[in-house]
């Protein structure tokens, strides 16, 4: 009994610490973004609430905040879309292939996902420059899709492998072609997997930094992480209020997706890493 | 792509072609290009020249390169164990029948979900010398008498990056370990309880051995990821002060940025080789883990 | 529709070599017939079904639907399942889990771009035929095994197939449901009049359902016949063992000729074989052979003047009306079914064989 009591107290303390650990920086971000000056802690904690940071971030044309956000959303959505389709085709082929090469492909792709990004980015920069794609959406979407494909493939393989082969046969007999089987049977049946891959792909593309830093030049294609990383003040002093307001707005999409669909994200992450 | 018989479906490689093509063009080709480039003097606005191992020779006499290696390894050695330990504690907590389980899981996921460039900015502010949260707490809690020069000193900048990275990536470890924990059959614990073991004994005799494969996976995933660290150092310290927190990725990037693609490529090839060896180890161990379950 | 298989052969290749799953099968199935492919697992019966359905291509041989050649290896003819208009019911039912029962049944019609009104009518017609009209809005996950099986059948018959293929459709049902569904299935097939091929490893199902049965072993047809023919005249010990429950007793014996009659010796008694077996016996390669007698043709303590043997009861299994006895006579062990009486274990009983029901087979390796 004493052990049980002791244990539940420990767990309660652990829960509180966990929440404090995870959320304090967020709360700090929100507080700074809402206060008129970033140094409220030194002024005995007196906060002057105002939305002026949000207003200036959203209204200032020269900051291009809205452009960055739009670029990020479009690039991430497009990457997630292509990634799901291509990984879906691949996973279907791998789970249905009778040939011995499938494990080889899976482990090859896994090895690819371990490559450091920096060993790609130098060449990608030259390649994209040579075909004139620098500072376009394509310069990011294509590498993102390739970059996120390995994880997506692993996740989808684990979902597709659970779909019985009889379903493919039934669909063939019912008159489906290969494409129709995929579109009308496999994809809908594996919908939770498809959805969690879409979510993860979107989040990964949204958060990517190095490619975006190297392959974009200005607001025509620059994404929000780069925009915020390079956000410097005009007059020496860093405008923390504006940066935090921008950050708060920028993380809204991923934070919402994470909170609403956390179970799908957790499913995807665990299937992608622990069990193939 | 019209397939009719089940056999034909099973033999169709065509479905996997787009995937292979994408990875070929946008991952393998660039890696190959980087390898080739590392044998050239390739600087913007200068004649490209084949110099074989010159870049590498220069690299092995480059004290900044050794500095980058030292930082990267130190960073792995400090941050990864911290993340694993903290992640294990969080996972053990979340695996219990706690209230607000969904809320707690969402909390844990949030630091992982936001872009590290943005969390880098956030931590830059937290470590601000004059009015950052870190110094405010350190003084209030009596850890330090005066403000700590976090990002301005070598040790402070290193600790700052470790703290920010632990905050950001512990969730990932937690999620993976949680999945591992929840797959341990509850009967094993009941049996151990019947056998009269206490909480610590159960952890030691049941949890740890069964969690080992998953722990190895988490460990290696994190090691390889920490090896590639770029976003956080770029945003939080820019590699400073005085190059003290320059990681291999960042060091290589500097040369790319300066237009020296040959030397930058050589640095990233070294990083690639280390990562590749580690990933081979990972896949081998991963296979063992698979066989073990 | 009439179905003809000519020298049909299917060889599967793998990294370990190749397997002849179907080996030179010739078969003609009449229009409207209920035909059963019976055999142990791995005998190639499911592969044959897949070949007929068009899920696999034959390595050799031809498949004819009436006068249409649907598959031929040598003539490079192959019609995909879509164009054969066959329907199939799987052991796992293979219902689409994301679709409602209605949409599951409608699926083949939708793929064929049938008019919405017609789809509705057809689905409702087969649903009421199979008494699943109330389930149309549900998803497969919410159905019992028996209900799923009905949906699978409904999906198969909704498009009026040329040939109806069933791959062990009852083996996932519990014993009681299996028996009642068997009867319904037979009625349904009679009413639809569609040529049906039914794959099973269960001889009770095969006997109960089939107009004719083909017994398969290692990719070859061992015997084709009506249930009665297979029961009365099995061509070899394999069929003899496979058909009938409990299986036929088989034992080695040598045949002797004495005073114009053939005899075998069991225990220390000579048993005369009927004269009508003479032709069969003459065709044997050696006088050593396998003798078969079904448990139901062994009589315990017969009252007539038949020759009897002394046997010891080793165990007793009551079957309700009858009782199954395990009896040892000398070296040989037999099972016998006899009307219920008081028996004791280790009791010595008189055992009589019905000589007309004795089967004689060549010894096989």
PDB file of C-alpha atoms in Angstrom, chain C residues 99-196:
ATOM      1  CA  UNK C  99     -17.559   0.035 -47.467  1.00  0.00           C
ATOM      2  CA  UNK C 100     -21.057  -0.631 -46.145  1.00  0.00           C
ATOM      3  CA  UNK C 101     -22.737  -3.913 -46.914  1.00  0.00           C
ATOM      4  CA  UNK C 102     -24.715  -2.169 -49.660  1.00  0.00           C
ATOM      5  CA  UNK C 103     -21.567  -0.782 -51.254  1.00  0.00           C
ATOM      6  CA  UNK C 104     -19.777  -4.107 -50.897  1.00  0.00           C
ATOM      7  CA  UNK C 105     -22.497  -5.830 -52.862  1.00  0.00           C
ATOM      8  CA  UNK C 106     -22.697  -2.956 -55.330  1.00  0.00           C
ATOM      9  CA  UNK C 107     -18.921  -2.838 -55.843  1.00  0.00           C
ATOM     10  CA  UNK C 108     -18.661  -5.117 -58.906  1.00  0.00           C
ATOM     11  CA  UNK C 109     -21.589  -3.296 -60.510  1.00  0.00           C
ATOM     12  CA  UNK C 110     -20.031   0.106 -59.869  1.00  0.00           C
ATOM     13  CA  UNK C 111     -16.754  -1.014 -61.433  1.00  0.00           C
ATOM     14  CA  UNK C 112     -18.816  -1.978 -64.477  1.00  0.00           C
ATOM     15  CA  UNK C 113     -20.464   1.454 -64.458  1.00  0.00           C
ATOM     16  CA  UNK C 114     -23.952   0.052 -64.044  1.00  0.00           C
ATOM     17  CA  UNK C 115     -26.791   2.580 -63.831  1.00  0.00           C
ATOM     18  CA  UNK C 116     -27.570   3.707 -60.285  1.00  0.00           C
ATOM     19  CA  UNK C 117     -31.198   2.566 -60.457  1.00  0.00           C
ATOM     20  CA  UNK C 118     -30.192  -0.894 -61.618  1.00  0.00           C
ATOM     21  CA  UNK C 119     -27.553  -1.160 -58.886  1.00  0.00           C
ATOM     22  CA  UNK C 120     -30.146  -0.377 -56.261  1.00  0.00           C
ATOM     23  CA  UNK C 121     -32.600  -2.929 -57.580  1.00  0.00           C
ATOM     24  CA  UNK C 122     -29.972  -5.644 -57.964  1.00  0.00           C
ATOM     25  CA  UNK C 123     -28.524  -5.153 -54.493  1.00  0.00           C
ATOM     26  CA  UNK C 124     -31.952  -5.192 -52.909  1.00  0.00           C
ATOM     27  CA  UNK C 125     -32.925  -8.304 -54.845  1.00  0.00           C
ATOM     28  CA  UNK C 126     -29.932 -10.382 -53.732  1.00  0.00           C
ATOM     29  CA  UNK C 127     -30.056  -8.939 -50.221  1.00  0.00           C
ATOM     30  CA  UNK C 128     -33.599 -10.151 -49.762  1.00  0.00           C
ATOM     31  CA  UNK C 129     -32.702 -13.467 -51.368  1.00  0.00           C
ATOM     32  CA  UNK C 130     -30.037 -13.958 -48.692  1.00  0.00           C
ATOM     33  CA  UNK C 131     -32.072 -12.319 -45.885  1.00  0.00           C
ATOM     34  CA  UNK C 132     -29.567  -9.547 -45.231  1.00  0.00           C
ATOM     35  CA  UNK C 133     -31.759  -6.579 -46.191  1.00  0.00           C
ATOM     36  CA  UNK C 134     -31.540  -5.166 -42.662  1.00  0.00           C
ATOM     37  CA  UNK C 135     -27.758  -5.136 -42.740  1.00  0.00           C
ATOM     38  CA  UNK C 136     -27.249  -2.978 -45.816  1.00  0.00           C
ATOM     39  CA  UNK C 137     -26.149   0.119 -43.902  1.00  0.00           C
ATOM     40  CA  UNK C 138     -23.658  -1.653 -41.683  1.00  0.00           C
ATOM     41  CA  UNK C 139     -19.941  -2.073 -42.106  1.00  0.00           C
ATOM     42  CA  UNK C 140     -18.437  -5.602 -42.298  1.00  0.00           C
ATOM     43  CA  UNK C 141     -16.733  -5.132 -38.926  1.00  0.00           C
ATOM     44  CA  UNK C 142     -20.152  -5.050 -37.265  1.00  0.00           C
ATOM     45  CA  UNK C 143     -21.333  -8.368 -38.712  1.00  0.00           C
ATOM     46  CA  UNK C 144     -21.159 -11.927 -37.426  1.00  0.00           C
ATOM     47  CA  UNK C 145     -19.247 -14.570 -39.351  1.00  0.00           C
ATOM     48  CA  UNK C 146     -22.415 -15.995 -40.857  1.00  0.00           C
ATOM     49  CA  UNK C 147     -23.639 -12.561 -41.912  1.00  0.00           C
ATOM     50  CA  UNK C 148     -20.316 -11.730 -43.537  1.00  0.00           C
ATOM     51  CA  UNK C 149     -20.468 -14.953 -45.436  1.00  0.00           C
ATOM     52  CA  UNK C 150     -23.907 -14.053 -46.787  1.00  0.00           C
ATOM     53  CA  UNK C 151     -22.653 -10.647 -47.869  1.00  0.00           C
ATOM     54  CA  UNK C 152     -19.760 -12.291 -49.680  1.00  0.00           C
ATOM     55  CA  UNK C 153     -22.190 -14.576 -51.497  1.00  0.00           C
ATOM     56  CA  UNK C 154     -24.466 -11.662 -52.294  1.00  0.00           C
ATOM     57  CA  UNK C 155     -21.541  -9.733 -53.787  1.00  0.00           C
ATOM     58  CA  UNK C 156     -20.693 -12.768 -55.887  1.00  0.00           C
ATOM     59  CA  UNK C 157     -24.141 -13.421 -57.325  1.00  0.00           C
ATOM     60  CA  UNK C 158     -25.297  -9.825 -57.772  1.00  0.00           C
ATOM     61  CA  UNK C 159     -23.839  -9.560 -61.267  1.00  0.00           C
ATOM     62  CA  UNK C 160     -25.181 -12.902 -62.556  1.00  0.00           C
ATOM     63  CA  UNK C 161     -21.820 -14.606 -63.090  1.00  0.00           C
ATOM     64  CA  UNK C 162     -21.091 -17.209 -65.750  1.00  0.00           C
ATOM     65  CA  UNK C 163     -19.348 -19.339 -63.198  1.00  0.00           C
ATOM     66  CA  UNK C 164     -19.563 -19.220 -59.444  1.00  0.00           C
ATOM     67  CA  UNK C 165     -16.358 -20.111 -57.598  1.00  0.00           C
ATOM     68  CA  UNK C 166     -16.248 -20.832 -53.881  1.00  0.00           C
ATOM     69  CA  UNK C 167     -12.963 -21.292 -52.041  1.00  0.00           C
ATOM     70  CA  UNK C 168     -13.637 -23.053 -48.725  1.00  0.00           C
ATOM     71  CA  UNK C 169     -16.437 -20.598 -47.963  1.00  0.00           C
ATOM     72  CA  UNK C 170     -17.740 -22.432 -44.908  1.00  0.00           C
ATOM     73  CA  UNK C 171     -14.565 -23.246 -43.043  1.00  0.00           C
ATOM     74  CA  UNK C 172     -14.614 -20.085 -40.926  1.00  0.00           C
ATOM     75  CA  UNK C 173     -18.116 -20.809 -39.625  1.00  0.00           C
ATOM     76  CA  UNK C 174     -18.913 -22.785 -36.495  1.00  0.00           C
ATOM     77  CA  UNK C 175     -20.085 -26.348 -36.961  1.00  0.00           C
ATOM     78  CA  UNK C 176     -23.804 -25.698 -36.489  1.00  0.00           C
ATOM     79  CA  UNK C 177     -23.927 -22.775 -38.893  1.00  0.00           C
ATOM     80  CA  UNK C 178     -21.874 -24.712 -41.388  1.00  0.00           C
ATOM     81  CA  UNK C 179     -24.445 -27.479 -41.600  1.00  0.00           C
ATOM     82  CA  UNK C 180     -27.401 -25.155 -42.119  1.00  0.00           C
ATOM     83  CA  UNK C 181     -25.547 -22.950 -44.600  1.00  0.00           C
ATOM     84  CA  UNK C 182     -24.647 -26.010 -46.641  1.00  0.00           C
ATOM     85  CA  UNK C 183     -28.298 -26.700 -47.291  1.00  0.00           C
ATOM     86  CA  UNK C 184     -29.053 -23.093 -48.170  1.00  0.00           C
ATOM     87  CA  UNK C 185     -26.096 -22.916 -50.500  1.00  0.00           C
ATOM     88  CA  UNK C 186     -27.271 -25.964 -52.378  1.00  0.00           C
ATOM     89  CA  UNK C 187     -30.785 -24.550 -52.738  1.00  0.00           C
ATOM     90  CA  UNK C 188     -29.426 -21.204 -53.873  1.00  0.00           C
ATOM     91  CA  UNK C 189     -27.304 -22.877 -56.527  1.00  0.00           C
ATOM     92  CA  UNK C 190     -30.279 -24.902 -57.786  1.00  0.00           C
ATOM     93  CA  UNK C 191     -32.410 -21.775 -58.044  1.00  0.00           C
ATOM     94  CA  UNK C 192     -29.759 -19.745 -59.835  1.00  0.00           C
ATOM     95  CA  UNK C 193     -28.773 -22.665 -62.061  1.00  0.00           C
ATOM     96  CA  UNK C 194     -25.276 -21.279 -62.367  1.00  0.00           C
ATOM     97  CA  UNK C 195     -22.282 -23.557 -62.929  1.00  0.00           C
ATOM     98  CA  UNK C 196     -20.558 -23.764 -59.559  1.00  0.00           C
TER      99      UNK C 196
END
